[in-house]
Coordinates of C-alpha atoms and ligand atoms in Angstrom, one line a residue:
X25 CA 2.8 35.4 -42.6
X26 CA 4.2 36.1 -46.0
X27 CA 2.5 34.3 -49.2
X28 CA 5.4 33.9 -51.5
X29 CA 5.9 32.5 -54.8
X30 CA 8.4 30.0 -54.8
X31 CA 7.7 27.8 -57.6
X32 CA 10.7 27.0 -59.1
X33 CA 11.9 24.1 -62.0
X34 CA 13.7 21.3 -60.3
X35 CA 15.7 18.9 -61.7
X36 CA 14.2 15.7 -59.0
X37 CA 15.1 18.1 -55.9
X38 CA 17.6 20.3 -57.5
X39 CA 16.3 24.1 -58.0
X40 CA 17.5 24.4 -62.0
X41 CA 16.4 28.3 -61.5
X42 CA 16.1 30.1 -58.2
X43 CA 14.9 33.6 -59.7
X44 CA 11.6 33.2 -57.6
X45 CA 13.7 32.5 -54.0
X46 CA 15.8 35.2 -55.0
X47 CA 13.1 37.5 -55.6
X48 CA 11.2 36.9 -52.5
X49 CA 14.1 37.5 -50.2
X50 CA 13.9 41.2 -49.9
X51 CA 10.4 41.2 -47.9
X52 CA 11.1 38.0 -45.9
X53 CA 14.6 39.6 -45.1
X54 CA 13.2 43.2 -44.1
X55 CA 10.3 41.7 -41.6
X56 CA 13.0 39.7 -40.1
X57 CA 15.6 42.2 -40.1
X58 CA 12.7 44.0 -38.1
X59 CA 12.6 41.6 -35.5
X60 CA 9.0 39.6 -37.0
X61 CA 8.4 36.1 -36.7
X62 CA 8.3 35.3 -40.0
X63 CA 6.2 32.3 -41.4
X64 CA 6.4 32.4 -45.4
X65 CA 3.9 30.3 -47.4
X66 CA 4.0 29.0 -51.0
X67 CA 3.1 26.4 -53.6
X68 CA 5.1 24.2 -56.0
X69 CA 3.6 23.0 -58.6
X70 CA -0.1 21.7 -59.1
X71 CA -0.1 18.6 -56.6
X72 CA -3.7 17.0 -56.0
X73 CA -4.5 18.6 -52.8
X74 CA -2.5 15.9 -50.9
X75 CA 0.5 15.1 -49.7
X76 CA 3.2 14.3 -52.7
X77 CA 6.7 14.1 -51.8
X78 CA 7.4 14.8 -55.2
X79 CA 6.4 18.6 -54.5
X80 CA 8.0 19.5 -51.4
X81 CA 9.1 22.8 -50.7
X82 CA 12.2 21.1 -49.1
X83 CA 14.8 22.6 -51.9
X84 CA 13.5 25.8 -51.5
X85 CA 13.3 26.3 -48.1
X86 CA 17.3 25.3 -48.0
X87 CA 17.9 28.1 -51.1
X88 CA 16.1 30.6 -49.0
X89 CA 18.2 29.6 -45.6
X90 CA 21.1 29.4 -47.8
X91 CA 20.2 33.6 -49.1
X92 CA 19.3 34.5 -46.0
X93 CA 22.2 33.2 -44.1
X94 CA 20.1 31.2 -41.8
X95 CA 17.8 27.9 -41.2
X96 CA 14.8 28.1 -42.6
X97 CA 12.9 25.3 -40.7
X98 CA 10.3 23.6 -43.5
X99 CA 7.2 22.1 -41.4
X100 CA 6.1 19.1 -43.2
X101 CA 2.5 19.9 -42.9
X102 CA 0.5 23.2 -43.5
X103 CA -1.5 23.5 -40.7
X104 CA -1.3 20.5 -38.5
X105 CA 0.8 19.6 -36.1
X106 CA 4.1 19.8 -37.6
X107 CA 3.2 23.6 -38.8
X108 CA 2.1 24.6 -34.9
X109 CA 5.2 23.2 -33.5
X110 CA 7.4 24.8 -35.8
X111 CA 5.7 28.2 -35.6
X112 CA 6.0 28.4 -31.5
X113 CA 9.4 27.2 -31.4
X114 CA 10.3 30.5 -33.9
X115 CA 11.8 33.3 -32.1
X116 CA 12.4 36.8 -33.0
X117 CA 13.9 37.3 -36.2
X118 CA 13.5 33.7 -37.5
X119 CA 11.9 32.3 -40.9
X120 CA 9.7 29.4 -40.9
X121 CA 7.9 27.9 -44.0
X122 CA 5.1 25.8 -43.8
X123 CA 5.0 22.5 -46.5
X124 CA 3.1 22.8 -50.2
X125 CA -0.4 25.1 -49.6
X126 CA -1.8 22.8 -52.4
X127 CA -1.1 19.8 -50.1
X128 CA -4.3 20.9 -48.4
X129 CA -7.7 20.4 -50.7
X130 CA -8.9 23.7 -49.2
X131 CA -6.6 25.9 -51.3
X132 CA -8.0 25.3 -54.7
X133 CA -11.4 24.7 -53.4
X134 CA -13.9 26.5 -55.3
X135 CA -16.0 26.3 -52.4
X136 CA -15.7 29.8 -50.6
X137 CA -16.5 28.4 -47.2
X138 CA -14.0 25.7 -48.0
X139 CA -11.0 28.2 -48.6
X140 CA -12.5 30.2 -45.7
X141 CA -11.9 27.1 -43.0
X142 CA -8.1 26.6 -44.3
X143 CA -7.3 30.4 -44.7
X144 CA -9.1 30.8 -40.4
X145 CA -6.0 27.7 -39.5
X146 CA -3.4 29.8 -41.6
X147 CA -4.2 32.9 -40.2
X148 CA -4.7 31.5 -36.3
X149 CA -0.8 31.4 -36.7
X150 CA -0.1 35.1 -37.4
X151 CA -0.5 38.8 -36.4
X152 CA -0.4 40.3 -40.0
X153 CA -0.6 39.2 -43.2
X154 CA 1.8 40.5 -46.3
X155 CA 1.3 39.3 -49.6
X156 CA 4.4 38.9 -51.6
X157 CA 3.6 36.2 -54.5
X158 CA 3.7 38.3 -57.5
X159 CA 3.1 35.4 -59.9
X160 CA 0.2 33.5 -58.0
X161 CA -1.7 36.7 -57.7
X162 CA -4.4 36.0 -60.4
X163 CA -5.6 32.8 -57.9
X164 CA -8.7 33.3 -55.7
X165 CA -6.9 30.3 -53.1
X166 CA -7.0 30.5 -49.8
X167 CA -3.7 31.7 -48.7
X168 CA -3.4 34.5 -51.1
X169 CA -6.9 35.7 -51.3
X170 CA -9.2 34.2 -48.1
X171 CA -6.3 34.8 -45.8
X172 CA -6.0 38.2 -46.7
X173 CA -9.5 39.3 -45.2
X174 CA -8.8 37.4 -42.2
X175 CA -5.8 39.2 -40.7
X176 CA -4.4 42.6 -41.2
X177 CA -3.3 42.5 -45.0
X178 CA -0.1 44.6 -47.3
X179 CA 0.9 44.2 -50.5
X180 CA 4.8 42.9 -49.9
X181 CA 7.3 45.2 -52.5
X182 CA 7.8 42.4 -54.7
X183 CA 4.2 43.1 -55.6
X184 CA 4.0 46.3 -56.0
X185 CA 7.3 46.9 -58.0
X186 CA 5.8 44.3 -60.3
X187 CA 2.6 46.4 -60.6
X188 CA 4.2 49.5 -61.0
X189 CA 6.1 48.4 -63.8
X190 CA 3.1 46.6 -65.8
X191 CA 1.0 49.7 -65.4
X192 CA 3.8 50.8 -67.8
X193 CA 2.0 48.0 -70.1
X194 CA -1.0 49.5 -70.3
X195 CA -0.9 53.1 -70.0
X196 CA 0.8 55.3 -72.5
X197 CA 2.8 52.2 -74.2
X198 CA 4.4 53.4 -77.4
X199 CA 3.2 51.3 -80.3
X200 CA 3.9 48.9 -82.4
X201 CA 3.4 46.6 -79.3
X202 CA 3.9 43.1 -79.3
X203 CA 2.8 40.0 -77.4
X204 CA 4.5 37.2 -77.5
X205 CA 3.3 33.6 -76.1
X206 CA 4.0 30.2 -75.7
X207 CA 4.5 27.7 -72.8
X208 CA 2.2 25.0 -71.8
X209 CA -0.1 26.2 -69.6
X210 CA -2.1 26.2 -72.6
X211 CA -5.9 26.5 -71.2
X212 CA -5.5 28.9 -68.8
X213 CA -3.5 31.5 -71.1
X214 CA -5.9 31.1 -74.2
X215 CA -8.3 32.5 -71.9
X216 CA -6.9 36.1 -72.2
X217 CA -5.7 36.3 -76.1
X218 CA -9.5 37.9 -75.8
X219 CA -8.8 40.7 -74.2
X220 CA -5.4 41.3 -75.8
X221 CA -6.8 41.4 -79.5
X222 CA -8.2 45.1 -79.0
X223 CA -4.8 46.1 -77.7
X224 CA -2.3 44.9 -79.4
X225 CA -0.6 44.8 -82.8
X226 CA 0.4 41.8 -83.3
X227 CA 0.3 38.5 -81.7
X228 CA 3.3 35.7 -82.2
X229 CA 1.7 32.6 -80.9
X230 CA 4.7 29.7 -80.4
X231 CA 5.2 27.1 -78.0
X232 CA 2.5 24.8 -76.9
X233 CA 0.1 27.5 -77.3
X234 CA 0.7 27.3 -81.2
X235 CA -1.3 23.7 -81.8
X236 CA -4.7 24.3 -81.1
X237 CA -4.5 27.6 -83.1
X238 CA -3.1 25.1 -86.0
X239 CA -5.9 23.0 -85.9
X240 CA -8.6 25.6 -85.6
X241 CA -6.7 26.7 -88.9
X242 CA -7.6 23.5 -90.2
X243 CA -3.9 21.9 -89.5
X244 CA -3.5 18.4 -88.8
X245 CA -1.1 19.0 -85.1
X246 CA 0.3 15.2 -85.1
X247 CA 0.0 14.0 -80.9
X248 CA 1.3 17.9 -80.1
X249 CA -0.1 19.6 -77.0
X250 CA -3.9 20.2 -77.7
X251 CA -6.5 22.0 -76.1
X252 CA -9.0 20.1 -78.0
X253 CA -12.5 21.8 -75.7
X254 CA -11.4 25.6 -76.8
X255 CA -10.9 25.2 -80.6
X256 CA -14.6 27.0 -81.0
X257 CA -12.6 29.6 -78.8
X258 CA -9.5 29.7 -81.2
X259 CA -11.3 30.0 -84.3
X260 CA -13.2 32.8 -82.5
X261 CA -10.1 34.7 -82.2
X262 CA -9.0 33.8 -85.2
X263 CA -12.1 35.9 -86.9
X264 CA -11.4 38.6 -84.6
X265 CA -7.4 38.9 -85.1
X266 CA -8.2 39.3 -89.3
X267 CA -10.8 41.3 -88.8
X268 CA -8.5 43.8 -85.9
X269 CA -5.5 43.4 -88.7
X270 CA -3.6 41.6 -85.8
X271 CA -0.9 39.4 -87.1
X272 CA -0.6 35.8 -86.6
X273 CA 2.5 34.6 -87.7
X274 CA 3.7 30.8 -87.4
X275 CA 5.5 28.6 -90.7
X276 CA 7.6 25.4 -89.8
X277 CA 8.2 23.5 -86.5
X278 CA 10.6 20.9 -84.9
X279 CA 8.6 17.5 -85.1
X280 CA 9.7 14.4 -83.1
X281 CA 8.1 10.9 -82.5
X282 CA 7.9 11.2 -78.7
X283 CA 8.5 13.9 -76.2
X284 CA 12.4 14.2 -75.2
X285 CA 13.7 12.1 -78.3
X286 CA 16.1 14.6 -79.7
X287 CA 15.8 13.1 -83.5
X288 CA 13.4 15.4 -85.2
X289 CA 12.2 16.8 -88.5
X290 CA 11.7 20.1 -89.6
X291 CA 8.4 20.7 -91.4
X292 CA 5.7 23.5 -92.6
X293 CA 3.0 23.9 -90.4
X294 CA 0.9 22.1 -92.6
X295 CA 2.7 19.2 -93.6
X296 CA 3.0 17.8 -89.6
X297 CA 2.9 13.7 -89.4
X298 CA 0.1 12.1 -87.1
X299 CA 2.5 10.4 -85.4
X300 CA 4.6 13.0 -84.2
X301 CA 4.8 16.0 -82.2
X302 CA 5.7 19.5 -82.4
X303 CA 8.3 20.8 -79.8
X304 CA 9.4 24.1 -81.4
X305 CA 9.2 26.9 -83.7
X306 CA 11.3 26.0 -87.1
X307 CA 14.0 28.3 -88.8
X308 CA 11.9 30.2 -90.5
X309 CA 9.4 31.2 -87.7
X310 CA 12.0 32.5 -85.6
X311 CA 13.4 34.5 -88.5
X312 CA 9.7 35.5 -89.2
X313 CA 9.5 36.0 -85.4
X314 CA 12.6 38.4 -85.2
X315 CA 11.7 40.7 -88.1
X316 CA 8.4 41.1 -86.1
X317 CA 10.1 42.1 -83.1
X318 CA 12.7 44.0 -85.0
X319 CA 10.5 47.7 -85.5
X320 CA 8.1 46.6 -81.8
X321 CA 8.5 49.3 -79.0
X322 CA 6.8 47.6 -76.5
X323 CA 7.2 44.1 -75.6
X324 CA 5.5 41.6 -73.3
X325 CA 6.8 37.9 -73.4
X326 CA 5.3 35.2 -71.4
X327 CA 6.2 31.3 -72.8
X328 CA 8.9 29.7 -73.9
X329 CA 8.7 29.2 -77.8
X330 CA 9.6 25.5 -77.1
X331 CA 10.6 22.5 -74.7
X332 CA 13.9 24.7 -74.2
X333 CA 14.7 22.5 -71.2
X334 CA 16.3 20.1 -73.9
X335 CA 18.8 21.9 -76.1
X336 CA 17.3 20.6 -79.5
X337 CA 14.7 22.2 -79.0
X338 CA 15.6 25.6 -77.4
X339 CA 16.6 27.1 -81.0
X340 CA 13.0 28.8 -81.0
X341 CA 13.1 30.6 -77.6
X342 CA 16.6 31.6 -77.8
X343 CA 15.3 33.2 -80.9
X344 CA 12.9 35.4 -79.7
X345 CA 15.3 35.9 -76.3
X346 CA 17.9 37.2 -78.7
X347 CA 15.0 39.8 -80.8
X348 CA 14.2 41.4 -77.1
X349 CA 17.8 42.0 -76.7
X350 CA 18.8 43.2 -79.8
X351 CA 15.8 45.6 -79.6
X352 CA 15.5 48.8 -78.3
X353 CA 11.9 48.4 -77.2
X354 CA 10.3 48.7 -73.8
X355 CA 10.5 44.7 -73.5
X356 CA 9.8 42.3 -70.5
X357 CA 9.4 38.9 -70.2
X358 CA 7.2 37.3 -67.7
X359 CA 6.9 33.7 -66.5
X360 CA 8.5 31.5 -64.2
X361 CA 10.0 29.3 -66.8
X362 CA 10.2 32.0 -69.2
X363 CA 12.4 34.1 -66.8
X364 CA 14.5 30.7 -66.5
X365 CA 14.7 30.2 -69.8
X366 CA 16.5 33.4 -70.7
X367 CA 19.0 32.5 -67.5
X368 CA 19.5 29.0 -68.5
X369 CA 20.5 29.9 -72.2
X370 CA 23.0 32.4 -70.9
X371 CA 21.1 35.8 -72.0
X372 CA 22.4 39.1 -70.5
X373 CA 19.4 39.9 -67.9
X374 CA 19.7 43.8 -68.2
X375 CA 19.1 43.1 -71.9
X376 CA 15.5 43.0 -71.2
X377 CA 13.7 46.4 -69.6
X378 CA 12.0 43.4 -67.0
X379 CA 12.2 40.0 -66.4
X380 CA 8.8 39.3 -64.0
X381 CA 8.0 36.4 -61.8
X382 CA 4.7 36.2 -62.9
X383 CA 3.4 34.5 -66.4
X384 CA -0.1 34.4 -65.5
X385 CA -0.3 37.3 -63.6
X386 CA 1.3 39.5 -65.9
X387 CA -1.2 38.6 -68.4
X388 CA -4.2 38.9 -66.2
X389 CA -3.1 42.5 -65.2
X390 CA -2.4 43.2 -68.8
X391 CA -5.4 41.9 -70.3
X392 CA -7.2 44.0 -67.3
X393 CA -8.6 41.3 -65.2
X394 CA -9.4 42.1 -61.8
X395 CA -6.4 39.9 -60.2
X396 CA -8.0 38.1 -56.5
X397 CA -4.8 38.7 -54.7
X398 CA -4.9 42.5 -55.0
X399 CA -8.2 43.2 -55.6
X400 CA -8.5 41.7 -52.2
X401 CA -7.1 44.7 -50.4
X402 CA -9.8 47.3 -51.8
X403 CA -12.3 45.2 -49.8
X404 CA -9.9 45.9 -46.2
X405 CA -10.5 49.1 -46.8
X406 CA -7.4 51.0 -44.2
X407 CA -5.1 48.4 -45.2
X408 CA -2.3 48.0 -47.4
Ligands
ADP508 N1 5.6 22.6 -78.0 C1 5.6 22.3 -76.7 N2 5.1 21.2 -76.2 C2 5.1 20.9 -74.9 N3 5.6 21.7 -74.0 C3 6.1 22.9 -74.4 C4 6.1 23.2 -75.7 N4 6.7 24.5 -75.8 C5 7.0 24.8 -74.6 N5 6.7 23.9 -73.7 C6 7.0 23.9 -72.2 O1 6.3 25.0 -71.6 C7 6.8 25.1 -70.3 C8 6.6 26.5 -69.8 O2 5.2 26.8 -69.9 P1 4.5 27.9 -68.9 O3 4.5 27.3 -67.5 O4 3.2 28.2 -69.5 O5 5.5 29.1 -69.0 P2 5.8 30.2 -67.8 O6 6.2 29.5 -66.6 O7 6.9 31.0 -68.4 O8 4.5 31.0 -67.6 C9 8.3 24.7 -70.4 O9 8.6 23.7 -69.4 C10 8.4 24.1 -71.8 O10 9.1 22.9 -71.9
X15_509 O1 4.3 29.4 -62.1 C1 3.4 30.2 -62.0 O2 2.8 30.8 -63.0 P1 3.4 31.1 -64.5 O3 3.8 29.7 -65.1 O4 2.3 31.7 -65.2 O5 4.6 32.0 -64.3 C2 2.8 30.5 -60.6 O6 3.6 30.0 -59.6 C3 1.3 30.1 -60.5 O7 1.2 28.7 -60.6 P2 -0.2 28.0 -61.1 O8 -0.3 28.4 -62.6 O9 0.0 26.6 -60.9 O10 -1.3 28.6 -60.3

């Protein structure tokens, strides 16, 4: 059984990115290639812990038969009785996937015994366990972390060539080193600006990120993406980054009336309307962004600076995308739609020292969070 990370943008059922299929194929392929029945598991997206047709694995399974250069059968259940039929009719060699692990309510369940119960069903299917899900790492859920103490467990390469190159990160970095973040995932990744205040030198805060650190400023933010319940938290860093010397920098955005309309204003960051949203960094904070970047050495981007998906509004990220290449810092971006991002406008990939397949991940390990998914292994002590 191989926990992958497969969660990719789609356009209604149309991969727009496949970086994460692409990435998971080396593992999946080796086992296979070794003769292994190969069962992979993953996620997309954050469905309700029910069935939702809307985040089937369907068009990845077909890109990862399509890499592979064979059928991967999709089971449209996790473990009932769609999952055990497809996993005995698999013979030697063969990849299976099983449907959307957050289908089940068990995954996300807080409650250990809970996870326990779905991750004893997962693991009744298979002989070994290899954990290959770089970007879903930092999730104590049942089929990365419960599942892992209930079979044989090893970290799958993707894993461990993203960890070897984020211990890069944080030991020995050469300095000025710069964090970069945006996105919308905005209450998860707040969490660990914490921890990166006492390492880093400065901090460029764009994207949806940006608003609630413009309102703890005292900024009115318009209807733009708020995290109203951790402003307290935002002023806190706020205090903390003057008194480190660490460098918030943000001046204009891109305002619009309603998310998607591609008629928009450009405006300081305190002069944004209440009716109207921000949906990326303005001229002059990408400029401002660029010079910042200009004299980094080290660089870790996760977030894009705005809703890049629509090109009025992609100015911002391809912006800071352009800085990392231009530079000749140690620079890598992290994310699944940041990775995308820099794909989808067209940037060279070997401009950037690493382009990883985790966002939250990256920033858990870099931060120095103890991540579930590999921390995991140091209680099966033997495996790996
Ligand atoms: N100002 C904004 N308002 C709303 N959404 C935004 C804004 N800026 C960026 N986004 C969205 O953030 C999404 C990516 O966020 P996130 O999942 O946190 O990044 P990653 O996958 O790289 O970790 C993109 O789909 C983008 O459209
Ligand atoms: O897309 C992901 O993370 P990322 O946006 O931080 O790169 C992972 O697949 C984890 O998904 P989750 O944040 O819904 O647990």
């Amino acid at each position: 059984m191989v926990r992958a990370d497969l969660n990719v943008p789609l356009d209604g059922d149309k991969i727009t990115d496949d970086g994460r299929v692409r990435a998971s194929v080396p593992t999946i392929k080796a086992l296979a290639d070794a003769g292994a029945r190969v069962i992979v598991t993953a996620h997309l997206g954050r469905p309700k812990g029910a069935p939702d047709p809307k985040f089937s694995l369907a068009p990845a399974a077909a890109r990862l038969g399509e890499l592979l250069g064979a059928e991967v059968a999709l089971a449209n259940d996790l473990v009932g009785e769609s999952a055990k039929a497809v996993v005995e009719a698999l013979t030697d060699g063969g990849v299976v996937m099983l449907e959307n692990v957050r289908f089940d309510a068990r995954e996300t369940s807080k409650d250990d015994a809970e996870r326990a119960a779905l991750a004893d069903e997962l693991a009744a299917f298979a002989d070994a366990f290899v954990s290959d899900g770089f970007g879903v790492v930092h999730r104590k859920q049942a089929s990365v972390y419960d599942v892992a103490q209930k079979l044989p467990a090893y970290v799958g390469g993707l894993v461990d060539a993203e960890l070897g190159v984020l211990r890069k990160l944080t030991d020995d970095l050469e300095r000025p080193y710069v964090v970069v973040l945006g996105g919308a995932k905005v209450s998860d990744k707040l969490g660990v600006i914490a921890n990166l205040l006492s390492k880093v030198d400065k901090l460029l805060i764009g994207g949806g990120m940006a608003y609630t650190f413009l309102k703890a400023q005292g900024h009115e933010v318009g209807t733009s993406l708020l995290q109203e319940d951790q402003l307290d938290q935002v002023r806190g860093f706020l205090a903390e980054a003057e008194k480190r010397g660490v460098e918030l920098v943000l001046v204009d955005v891109l305002v619009t009336a309603e998310f998607g309309n591609v008629e928009h204003d450009v405006v300081g960051t305190d002069a944004i309307p209440a009716d109207k949203m921000g949906l990326d960094i303005g001229p002059k904070s990408r400029e401002l962004f660029a010079s910042k970047l200009a004299d980094a050495k080290t660089v870790f981007w996760n977030g894009p600076m705005g809703v890049f998906e629509i090109e009025t509004y992609a100015g911002g990220t391809r912006a800071v995308a352009e800085a990392l290449v231009k530079s000749d810092a140690f620079t890598v971006v992290g994310g699944g739609d940041s990775a995308a991002a820099v794909r989808a406008l067209g940037l060279p990939e070997d401009g950037f020292s690493h382009i990883s397949t985790g966002g939250g991940a990256s920033l858990e390990f870099l931060e120095g969070k103890e991540l579930p998914g590999i921390s995991v292994f140091a209680k099966n002590e033997g495996d790996r």
